[in-house]
Amino acid sequence: MRINFTKMQAFGNDYIYINNMDDSLINLPELARFLTDRHFAIGSDGMVLICSSDKADFRMRIFNPDGSEGEMCGNAIRSVAKYVYDHKLTDKEEFLVETLGGIKTLKVFVENGVVVNICANIGQPCLDTAVIPVVSGLHEFVEQPVTVGDIELKVSALSWGNPHCVAFINDVMAFDVHKYGKILENMRELFPNRTNVTFAQIVNDKYIKIREWERGTGETIGCGTGCATAAVIAAITGRCGRDVTVEQIGGNLSIRWDEASNEVFMTGPSYTVFESSIETTPGPGYEESCKHICGGCA
């Protein structure tokens, strides 16, 4: 079976998007592992299916490269907004998307028929350690001293449906993200479900720099929910206001925490990397599709 897909990037994260409004695709974990296989130069941070919904304009299902299904991802939601608009799945410029993490609001900003920016309401930050979860007697895990290898960091935990923790340090570019990110991710005695790790540096009360360690992947050049995690905890701890710019290796995002609704809005562009198709059964068809995309595999 040949699957049409679009690879899109949202400042660091890239995902494979597929129109599955007819719900025809099956064996989705295997399909995700197949289409996001980095060994074949198609690799992505995950696969996103656009499905029908009786609660919203459409339903978004997101699968990690290992085939497990996730609740939501801020950057994936921003890119899906551009995907559904570009592929005429909706003629709206503001619409609702159903995710396992709840109903999200998306708004695209269009100039001359082209989406130039996207604002995603990724919902309310969850600090409840019973939900995140964190092994702790505390209801909220904010600025708790944690020994990470040979250093001590003040760690805060937060969830947007996928768990994150953040630690503020003096200089993120000089920090050994690989060493300490890997240790924190795998501290099962603290984070039994593993965690994404954001290392953040406060430049001033309106500007933050981050580097992100993604569980199961390693350091990424960008993470929307990592940006939001840093901004929310920075505001909670009095380090910045509720309207900040967050710099990541993949580009800057605007993060706004709305006082009235307690919701977080993430604004930034998304880009189409390429569109193609691929056979879903390994073999000659797979190799031909790979050659079409990348000129052949080593």
Short mmCIF file of C-alpha atoms in Angstrom, two decimals, residues 8 17 21 48-51 53 55-60 74-99 102-110 114-123 263 265-266 268 270:
data_model
loop_
_atom_site.label_atom_id
_atom_site.label_comp_id
_atom_site.label_asym_id
_atom_site.label_seq_id
_atom_site.Cartn_x
_atom_site.Cartn_y
_atom_site.Cartn_z
CA MET A 8 6.92 19.38 8.15
CA TYR A 17 1.71 14.11 8.49
CA MET A 21 -9.91 11.24 7.59
CA VAL A 48 0.79 12.53 12.96
CA LEU A 49 -2.54 11.28 11.60
CA ILE A 50 -5.39 13.66 10.83
CA CYS A 51 -8.61 11.79 11.61
CA SER A 53 -13.82 13.92 14.98
CA LYS A 55 -15.93 16.90 18.97
CA ALA A 56 -13.74 19.21 16.89
CA ASP A 57 -12.81 20.07 13.30
CA PHE A 58 -10.57 17.01 13.25
CA ARG A 59 -8.68 14.66 15.57
CA MET A 60 -4.89 14.49 15.74
CA GLY A 74 3.19 21.69 20.88
CA ASN A 75 5.30 21.79 17.73
CA ALA A 76 3.31 18.97 16.10
CA ILE A 77 0.09 20.89 16.78
CA ARG A 78 1.50 24.04 15.18
CA SER A 79 2.56 22.13 12.06
CA VAL A 80 -0.77 20.31 11.82
CA ALA A 81 -2.48 23.70 11.59
CA LYS A 82 -0.50 24.55 8.47
CA TYR A 83 -0.98 21.03 7.06
CA VAL A 84 -4.79 21.06 7.27
CA TYR A 85 -4.94 24.59 5.83
CA ASP A 86 -2.52 23.92 2.97
CA HIS A 87 -4.25 20.63 2.06
CA LYS A 88 -7.72 22.25 2.20
CA LEU A 89 -9.00 19.93 4.92
CA THR A 90 -10.62 23.03 6.37
CA ASP A 91 -11.23 26.51 5.02
CA LYS A 92 -11.10 28.01 8.50
CA GLU A 93 -8.26 30.10 9.88
CA GLU A 94 -9.17 29.33 13.49
CA PHE A 95 -10.27 25.82 14.43
CA LEU A 96 -10.37 23.10 17.08
CA VAL A 97 -8.25 19.96 17.19
CA GLU A 98 -9.02 16.94 19.36
CA THR A 99 -6.00 15.28 21.00
CA GLY A 102 -7.75 17.55 25.29
CA ILE A 103 -9.28 19.99 22.79
CA LYS A 104 -6.78 22.59 21.52
CA THR A 105 -7.42 25.86 19.67
CA LEU A 106 -5.33 26.71 16.61
CA LYS A 107 -5.13 29.92 14.62
CA VAL A 108 -3.26 30.40 11.35
CA PHE A 109 -2.17 33.80 10.06
CA VAL A 110 -2.46 33.91 6.28
CA VAL A 114 0.13 31.36 2.54
CA VAL A 115 0.32 30.50 6.24
CA VAL A 116 3.08 32.70 7.68
CA ASN A 117 2.53 32.14 11.42
CA ILE A 118 0.59 29.90 13.79
CA CYS A 119 -0.73 30.38 17.31
CA ALA A 120 -1.50 27.22 19.28
CA ASN A 121 -3.29 27.17 22.60
CA ILE A 122 -1.66 24.12 24.21
CA GLY A 123 -3.85 24.31 27.31
CA GLU A 263 -3.75 28.69 29.28
CA PHE A 265 -0.21 30.14 23.81
CA MET A 266 2.73 29.28 21.58
CA GLY A 268 5.76 30.69 15.62
CA SER A 270 6.03 26.03 10.48
#
